[in-house]
Amino acid sequence: MAFSGQLNGMDFNLSEEHLAVRDAARYFAQNELLPEVIERDNAQKFDPVLLKKMGELGFLGMMVSPEYNGSGMDTLSYVLAMEEISKIDASAGVIMSVNNSLVCWGIEKYGSQELKQKYLTKLATGEMIGAFCLSEPEAGSDATSQHTTAVDRGGYYLLNGTKNWITNGNTSNVCVVIAQTDPEKRHKGINAFLVEKGVEGFEVGKKEDKMGIRASDTHTLMFSDVKVPKENRIGDDGFGFKFAMNVLNGGRIGIAAQALGIAAGAFELSLKYSKERKTFGKPISDHQAIQFKLSEMATKIEAARLLVYKSARMKDEGKDYVQAAAMAKLFASDVAMWVTTEAVQVHGGYGYVKEYHVERHMRDAKITQIYEGTSEIQKLVIARELLK
């Protein structure tokens, strides 16, 4: 399913470079990710060899400037790669999304040259893996209610608190941690820090036993009197909340692309199966009931693709993409959930067993409606932008 056309004057005809990126990601997904994707899901563990290959191929620092060892690609290239990889393995997609959107992009955009040289150059190649630590037991969508504190001690900050639902929580080497420095200032008293794994007082807690994206590790992280050098703060004092909101806005594009990939992967499996499976002496694709399902699946996926590509293009053109990203994430995640459920239905009993992959796509799809802000959060973002 390839799209080319225009929307609001935006040209979505893919360049040769874009096509090359898409094809490279597709080849990697089909030949490297697919063979043991079910085994990784069962074991709840991502293969470090595959993670290393993702770094070598440039998938972990796609939008990072070559100056910092990145691929120097645009957001649309990132979206194309994310879609192809998530068609096969959404766990690989979320690892890629966090490292690219929430960690690398934020450091390059707002970090000091020292932080870029020390961390970004390694994150972009996969030599280091990053995690983004915002959510807490009592501060998920309400990012202003940070209970993790970073007390200014002069030459360093003393970090205390707990972060949960952290993707790459155990795999990561460095974490972006959002913490409250001055509670009286509310959101203007929040800071963002880079904290290395292994420092005294930094403990990795339990691993979550999740319904979907099971091959990506999700942990609770705990900080007890962790000394964070002052130079590891990202941006000016009090910039942390704005930093978090800005990276989440961009992160929504990546998650929308992941949702798009999950939906497209489930659809492609359903289309193939419908031509092979026979009932009453003919392929089920000849039955009108199945044709209706396939038609609606394809239409919704194409609509989601338009929204995702549009938000990526707006970001690349320096336009205000906040509303577009929220719309893309809201719609694509709902499409992913609906399409994967229908894919299981098309497969019938076979759709309920792991061998046919669609049950995994359905489990993976659900999280896209939750992380980077629930559907309700996206609606609030969209409404806020409409009412400006």
JSON list of N, CA, C and O in Angstrom, two decimals, residues 211-246:
[
{"chain": "A", "resi": 211, "resn": "MET", "atom": "N", "xyz": [0.70, -6.93, 28.59]},
{"chain": "A", "resi": 211, "resn": "MET", "atom": "CA", "xyz": [-0.15, -7.59, 27.61]},
{"chain": "A", "resi": 211, "resn": "MET", "atom": "C", "xyz": [0.49, -7.57, 26.23]},
{"chain": "A", "resi": 211, "resn": "MET", "atom": "O", "xyz": [0.45, -8.56, 25.49]},
{"chain": "A", "resi": 212, "resn": "GLY", "atom": "N", "xyz": [1.05, -6.43, 25.86]},
{"chain": "A", "resi": 212, "resn": "GLY", "atom": "CA", "xyz": [1.64, -6.29, 24.52]},
{"chain": "A", "resi": 212, "resn": "GLY", "atom": "C", "xyz": [3.03, -5.71, 24.57]},
{"chain": "A", "resi": 212, "resn": "GLY", "atom": "O", "xyz": [3.60, -5.51, 25.66]},
{"chain": "A", "resi": 213, "resn": "ILE", "atom": "N", "xyz": [3.59, -5.44, 23.41]},
{"chain": "A", "resi": 213, "resn": "ILE", "atom": "CA", "xyz": [5.00, -5.02, 23.24]},
{"chain": "A", "resi": 213, "resn": "ILE", "atom": "C", "xyz": [5.89, -5.68, 24.29]},
{"chain": "A", "resi": 213, "resn": "ILE", "atom": "O", "xyz": [6.69, -5.05, 24.97]},
{"chain": "A", "resi": 214, "resn": "ARG", "atom": "N", "xyz": [5.74, -6.99, 24.40]},
{"chain": "A", "resi": 214, "resn": "ARG", "atom": "CA", "xyz": [6.34, -7.73, 25.51]},
{"chain": "A", "resi": 214, "resn": "ARG", "atom": "C", "xyz": [7.86, -7.87, 25.38]},
{"chain": "A", "resi": 214, "resn": "ARG", "atom": "O", "xyz": [8.56, -8.07, 26.39]},
{"chain": "A", "resi": 215, "resn": "ALA", "atom": "N", "xyz": [8.38, -7.76, 24.17]},
{"chain": "A", "resi": 215, "resn": "ALA", "atom": "CA", "xyz": [9.83, -7.92, 24.00]},
{"chain": "A", "resi": 215, "resn": "ALA", "atom": "C", "xyz": [10.60, -6.67, 24.41]},
{"chain": "A", "resi": 215, "resn": "ALA", "atom": "O", "xyz": [11.82, -6.73, 24.59]},
{"chain": "A", "resi": 216, "resn": "SER", "atom": "N", "xyz": [9.92, -5.55, 24.56]},
{"chain": "A", "resi": 216, "resn": "SER", "atom": "CA", "xyz": [10.58, -4.34, 25.07]},
{"chain": "A", "resi": 216, "resn": "SER", "atom": "C", "xyz": [10.46, -4.35, 26.59]},
{"chain": "A", "resi": 216, "resn": "SER", "atom": "O", "xyz": [9.40, -4.66, 27.12]},
{"chain": "A", "resi": 217, "resn": "ASP", "atom": "N", "xyz": [11.56, -4.02, 27.26]},
{"chain": "A", "resi": 217, "resn": "ASP", "atom": "CA", "xyz": [11.52, -4.07, 28.73]},
{"chain": "A", "resi": 217, "resn": "ASP", "atom": "C", "xyz": [10.96, -2.78, 29.30]},
{"chain": "A", "resi": 217, "resn": "ASP", "atom": "O", "xyz": [11.32, -1.68, 28.88]},
{"chain": "A", "resi": 218, "resn": "THR", "atom": "N", "xyz": [10.05, -2.94, 30.24]},
{"chain": "A", "resi": 218, "resn": "THR", "atom": "CA", "xyz": [9.42, -1.81, 30.92]},
{"chain": "A", "resi": 218, "resn": "THR", "atom": "C", "xyz": [9.60, -2.00, 32.42]},
{"chain": "A", "resi": 218, "resn": "THR", "atom": "O", "xyz": [9.16, -3.02, 32.96]},
{"chain": "A", "resi": 219, "resn": "HIS", "atom": "N", "xyz": [10.25, -1.04, 33.07]},
{"chain": "A", "resi": 219, "resn": "HIS", "atom": "CA", "xyz": [10.62, -1.19, 34.48]},
{"chain": "A", "resi": 219, "resn": "HIS", "atom": "C", "xyz": [10.23, 0.03, 35.29]},
{"chain": "A", "resi": 219, "resn": "HIS", "atom": "O", "xyz": [10.01, 1.12, 34.76]},
{"chain": "A", "resi": 220, "resn": "THR", "atom": "N", "xyz": [10.23, -0.17, 36.61]},
{"chain": "A", "resi": 220, "resn": "THR", "atom": "CA", "xyz": [10.21, 0.94, 37.56]},
{"chain": "A", "resi": 220, "resn": "THR", "atom": "C", "xyz": [11.66, 1.29, 37.87]},
{"chain": "A", "resi": 220, "resn": "THR", "atom": "O", "xyz": [12.50, 0.40, 38.03]},
{"chain": "A", "resi": 221, "resn": "LEU", "atom": "N", "xyz": [11.96, 2.59, 37.91]},
{"chain": "A", "resi": 221, "resn": "LEU", "atom": "CA", "xyz": [13.30, 3.05, 38.25]},
{"chain": "A", "resi": 221, "resn": "LEU", "atom": "C", "xyz": [13.24, 3.88, 39.53]},
{"chain": "A", "resi": 221, "resn": "LEU", "atom": "O", "xyz": [12.33, 4.69, 39.69]},
{"chain": "A", "resi": 222, "resn": "MET", "atom": "N", "xyz": [14.20, 3.66, 40.42]},
{"chain": "A", "resi": 222, "resn": "MET", "atom": "CA", "xyz": [14.19, 4.34, 41.71]},
{"chain": "A", "resi": 222, "resn": "MET", "atom": "C", "xyz": [15.49, 5.10, 41.93]},
{"chain": "A", "resi": 222, "resn": "MET", "atom": "O", "xyz": [16.58, 4.60, 41.62]},
{"chain": "A", "resi": 223, "resn": "PHE", "atom": "N", "xyz": [15.36, 6.31, 42.46]},
{"chain": "A", "resi": 223, "resn": "PHE", "atom": "CA", "xyz": [16.50, 7.18, 42.70]},
{"chain": "A", "resi": 223, "resn": "PHE", "atom": "C", "xyz": [16.53, 7.55, 44.18]},
{"chain": "A", "resi": 223, "resn": "PHE", "atom": "O", "xyz": [15.57, 8.10, 44.71]},
{"chain": "A", "resi": 224, "resn": "SER", "atom": "N", "xyz": [17.65, 7.24, 44.83]},
{"chain": "A", "resi": 224, "resn": "SER", "atom": "CA", "xyz": [17.80, 7.52, 46.25]},
{"chain": "A", "resi": 224, "resn": "SER", "atom": "C", "xyz": [19.10, 8.29, 46.48]},
{"chain": "A", "resi": 224, "resn": "SER", "atom": "O", "xyz": [20.19, 7.71, 46.42]},
{"chain": "A", "resi": 225, "resn": "ASP", "atom": "N", "xyz": [18.96, 9.61, 46.70]},
{"chain": "A", "resi": 225, "resn": "ASP", "atom": "CA", "xyz": [20.12, 10.48, 46.91]},
{"chain": "A", "resi": 225, "resn": "ASP", "atom": "C", "xyz": [21.15, 10.34, 45.78]},
{"chain": "A", "resi": 225, "resn": "ASP", "atom": "O", "xyz": [22.36, 10.23, 46.02]},
{"chain": "A", "resi": 226, "resn": "VAL", "atom": "N", "xyz": [20.67, 10.33, 44.55]},
{"chain": "A", "resi": 226, "resn": "VAL", "atom": "CA", "xyz": [21.55, 10.25, 43.39]},
{"chain": "A", "resi": 226, "resn": "VAL", "atom": "C", "xyz": [22.12, 11.64, 43.10]},
{"chain": "A", "resi": 226, "resn": "VAL", "atom": "O", "xyz": [21.37, 12.61, 42.96]},
{"chain": "A", "resi": 227, "resn": "LYS", "atom": "N", "xyz": [23.42, 11.73, 43.03]},
{"chain": "A", "resi": 227, "resn": "LYS", "atom": "CA", "xyz": [24.08, 13.00, 42.73]},
{"chain": "A", "resi": 227, "resn": "LYS", "atom": "C", "xyz": [24.16, 13.19, 41.22]},
{"chain": "A", "resi": 227, "resn": "LYS", "atom": "O", "xyz": [24.81, 12.40, 40.53]},
{"chain": "A", "resi": 228, "resn": "VAL", "atom": "N", "xyz": [23.49, 14.22, 40.72]},
{"chain": "A", "resi": 228, "resn": "VAL", "atom": "CA", "xyz": [23.48, 14.52, 39.29]},
{"chain": "A", "resi": 228, "resn": "VAL", "atom": "C", "xyz": [24.29, 15.79, 39.06]},
{"chain": "A", "resi": 228, "resn": "VAL", "atom": "O", "xyz": [23.93, 16.86, 39.60]},
{"chain": "A", "resi": 229, "resn": "PRO", "atom": "N", "xyz": [25.36, 15.73, 38.30]},
{"chain": "A", "resi": 229, "resn": "PRO", "atom": "CA", "xyz": [26.16, 16.94, 38.04]},
{"chain": "A", "resi": 229, "resn": "PRO", "atom": "C", "xyz": [25.32, 18.05, 37.44]},
{"chain": "A", "resi": 229, "resn": "PRO", "atom": "O", "xyz": [24.40, 17.79, 36.64]},
{"chain": "A", "resi": 230, "resn": "LYS", "atom": "N", "xyz": [25.59, 19.25, 37.82]},
{"chain": "A", "resi": 230, "resn": "LYS", "atom": "CA", "xyz": [24.80, 20.39, 37.35]},
{"chain": "A", "resi": 230, "resn": "LYS", "atom": "C", "xyz": [24.83, 20.51, 35.83]},
{"chain": "A", "resi": 230, "resn": "LYS", "atom": "O", "xyz": [23.85, 20.92, 35.20]},
{"chain": "A", "resi": 231, "resn": "GLU", "atom": "N", "xyz": [25.96, 20.12, 35.23]},
{"chain": "A", "resi": 231, "resn": "GLU", "atom": "CA", "xyz": [26.07, 20.20, 33.77]},
{"chain": "A", "resi": 231, "resn": "GLU", "atom": "C", "xyz": [25.19, 19.19, 33.06]},
{"chain": "A", "resi": 231, "resn": "GLU", "atom": "O", "xyz": [25.02, 19.25, 31.84]},
{"chain": "A", "resi": 232, "resn": "ASN", "atom": "N", "xyz": [24.60, 18.25, 33.81]},
{"chain": "A", "resi": 232, "resn": "ASN", "atom": "CA", "xyz": [23.70, 17.27, 33.21]},
{"chain": "A", "resi": 232, "resn": "ASN", "atom": "C", "xyz": [22.25, 17.73, 33.15]},
{"chain": "A", "resi": 232, "resn": "ASN", "atom": "O", "xyz": [21.36, 17.00, 32.72]},
{"chain": "A", "resi": 233, "resn": "ARG", "atom": "N", "xyz": [22.00, 18.95, 33.59]},
{"chain": "A", "resi": 233, "resn": "ARG", "atom": "CA", "xyz": [20.66, 19.52, 33.42]},
{"chain": "A", "resi": 233, "resn": "ARG", "atom": "C", "xyz": [20.49, 19.95, 31.97]},
{"chain": "A", "resi": 233, "resn": "ARG", "atom": "O", "xyz": [21.40, 20.52, 31.36]},
{"chain": "A", "resi": 234, "resn": "ILE", "atom": "N", "xyz": [19.32, 19.67, 31.41]},
{"chain": "A", "resi": 234, "resn": "ILE", "atom": "CA", "xyz": [19.04, 20.05, 30.02]},
{"chain": "A", "resi": 234, "resn": "ILE", "atom": "C", "xyz": [18.31, 21.40, 30.02]},
{"chain": "A", "resi": 234, "resn": "ILE", "atom": "O", "xyz": [17.22, 21.52, 30.57]},
{"chain": "A", "resi": 235, "resn": "GLY", "atom": "N", "xyz": [18.92, 22.39, 29.40]},
{"chain": "A", "resi": 235, "resn": "GLY", "atom": "CA", "xyz": [18.31, 23.71, 29.33]},
{"chain": "A", "resi": 235, "resn": "GLY", "atom": "C", "xyz": [18.46, 24.51, 30.61]},
{"chain": "A", "resi": 235, "resn": "GLY", "atom": "O", "xyz": [19.11, 24.09, 31.57]},
{"chain": "A", "resi": 236, "resn": "ASP", "atom": "N", "xyz": [17.84, 25.67, 30.62]},
{"chain": "A", "resi": 236, "resn": "ASP", "atom": "CA", "xyz": [17.91, 26.56, 31.78]},
{"chain": "A", "resi": 236, "resn": "ASP", "atom": "C", "xyz": [17.11, 26.01, 32.95]},
{"chain": "A", "resi": 236, "resn": "ASP", "atom": "O", "xyz": [16.26, 25.13, 32.79]},
{"chain": "A", "resi": 237, "resn": "ASP", "atom": "N", "xyz": [17.38, 26.54, 34.12]},
{"chain": "A", "resi": 237, "resn": "ASP", "atom": "CA", "xyz": [16.65, 26.15, 35.32]},
{"chain": "A", "resi": 237, "resn": "ASP", "atom": "C", "xyz": [15.16, 26.42, 35.12]},
{"chain": "A", "resi": 237, "resn": "ASP", "atom": "O", "xyz": [14.75, 27.52, 34.72]},
{"chain": "A", "resi": 238, "resn": "GLY", "atom": "N", "xyz": [14.33, 25.42, 35.38]},
{"chain": "A", "resi": 238, "resn": "GLY", "atom": "CA", "xyz": [12.88, 25.55, 35.23]},
{"chain": "A", "resi": 238, "resn": "GLY", "atom": "C", "xyz": [12.35, 25.20, 33.86]},
{"chain": "A", "resi": 238, "resn": "GLY", "atom": "O", "xyz": [11.14, 25.33, 33.60]},
{"chain": "A", "resi": 239, "resn": "PHE", "atom": "N", "xyz": [13.23, 24.71, 32.96]},
{"chain": "A", "resi": 239, "resn": "PHE", "atom": "CA", "xyz": [12.82, 24.42, 31.59]},
{"chain": "A", "resi": 239, "resn": "PHE", "atom": "C", "xyz": [12.23, 23.00, 31.43]},
{"chain": "A", "resi": 239, "resn": "PHE", "atom": "O", "xyz": [11.70, 22.66, 30.39]},
{"chain": "A", "resi": 240, "resn": "GLY", "atom": "N", "xyz": [12.30, 22.20, 32.47]},
{"chain": "A", "resi": 240, "resn": "GLY", "atom": "CA", "xyz": [11.97, 20.78, 32.36]},
{"chain": "A", "resi": 240, "resn": "GLY", "atom": "C", "xyz": [10.58, 20.46, 31.87]},
{"chain": "A", "resi": 240, "resn": "GLY", "atom": "O", "xyz": [10.38, 19.56, 31.05]},
{"chain": "A", "resi": 241, "resn": "PHE", "atom": "N", "xyz": [9.58, 21.19, 32.35]},
{"chain": "A", "resi": 241, "resn": "PHE", "atom": "CA", "xyz": [8.20, 20.91, 31.93]},
{"chain": "A", "resi": 241, "resn": "PHE", "atom": "C", "xyz": [8.03, 21.21, 30.44]},
{"chain": "A", "resi": 241, "resn": "PHE", "atom": "O", "xyz": [7.45, 20.40, 29.70]},
{"chain": "A", "resi": 242, "resn": "LYS", "atom": "N", "xyz": [8.53, 22.35, 30.01]},
{"chain": "A", "resi": 242, "resn": "LYS", "atom": "CA", "xyz": [8.43, 22.71, 28.60]},
{"chain": "A", "resi": 242, "resn": "LYS", "atom": "C", "xyz": [9.20, 21.71, 27.74]},
{"chain": "A", "resi": 242, "resn": "LYS", "atom": "O", "xyz": [8.74, 21.32, 26.66]},
{"chain": "A", "resi": 243, "resn": "PHE", "atom": "N", "xyz": [10.35, 21.28, 28.23]},
{"chain": "A", "resi": 243, "resn": "PHE", "atom": "CA", "xyz": [11.13, 20.26, 27.53]},
{"chain": "A", "resi": 243, "resn": "PHE", "atom": "C", "xyz": [10.31, 18.99, 27.34]},
{"chain": "A", "resi": 243, "resn": "PHE", "atom": "O", "xyz": [10.21, 18.44, 26.24]},
{"chain": "A", "resi": 244, "resn": "ALA", "atom": "N", "xyz": [9.68, 18.51, 28.42]},
{"chain": "A", "resi": 244, "resn": "ALA", "atom": "CA", "xyz": [8.90, 17.28, 28.36]},
{"chain": "A", "resi": 244, "resn": "ALA", "atom": "C", "xyz": [7.73, 17.42, 27.38]},
{"chain": "A", "resi": 244, "resn": "ALA", "atom": "O", "xyz": [7.48, 16.51, 26.57]},
{"chain": "A", "resi": 245, "resn": "MET", "atom": "N", "xyz": [7.02, 18.53, 27.43]},
{"chain": "A", "resi": 245, "resn": "MET", "atom": "CA", "xyz": [5.88, 18.72, 26.54]},
{"chain": "A", "resi": 245, "resn": "MET", "atom": "C", "xyz": [6.32, 18.78, 25.07]},
{"chain": "A", "resi": 245, "resn": "MET", "atom": "O", "xyz": [5.66, 18.24, 24.18]},
{"chain": "A", "resi": 246, "resn": "ASN", "atom": "N", "xyz": [7.45, 19.43, 24.82]},
{"chain": "A", "resi": 246, "resn": "ASN", "atom": "CA", "xyz": [7.93, 19.55, 23.44]},
{"chain": "A", "resi": 246, "resn": "ASN", "atom": "C", "xyz": [8.36, 18.21, 22.87]},
{"chain": "A", "resi": 246, "resn": "ASN", "atom": "O", "xyz": [8.07, 17.89, 21.71]}
]
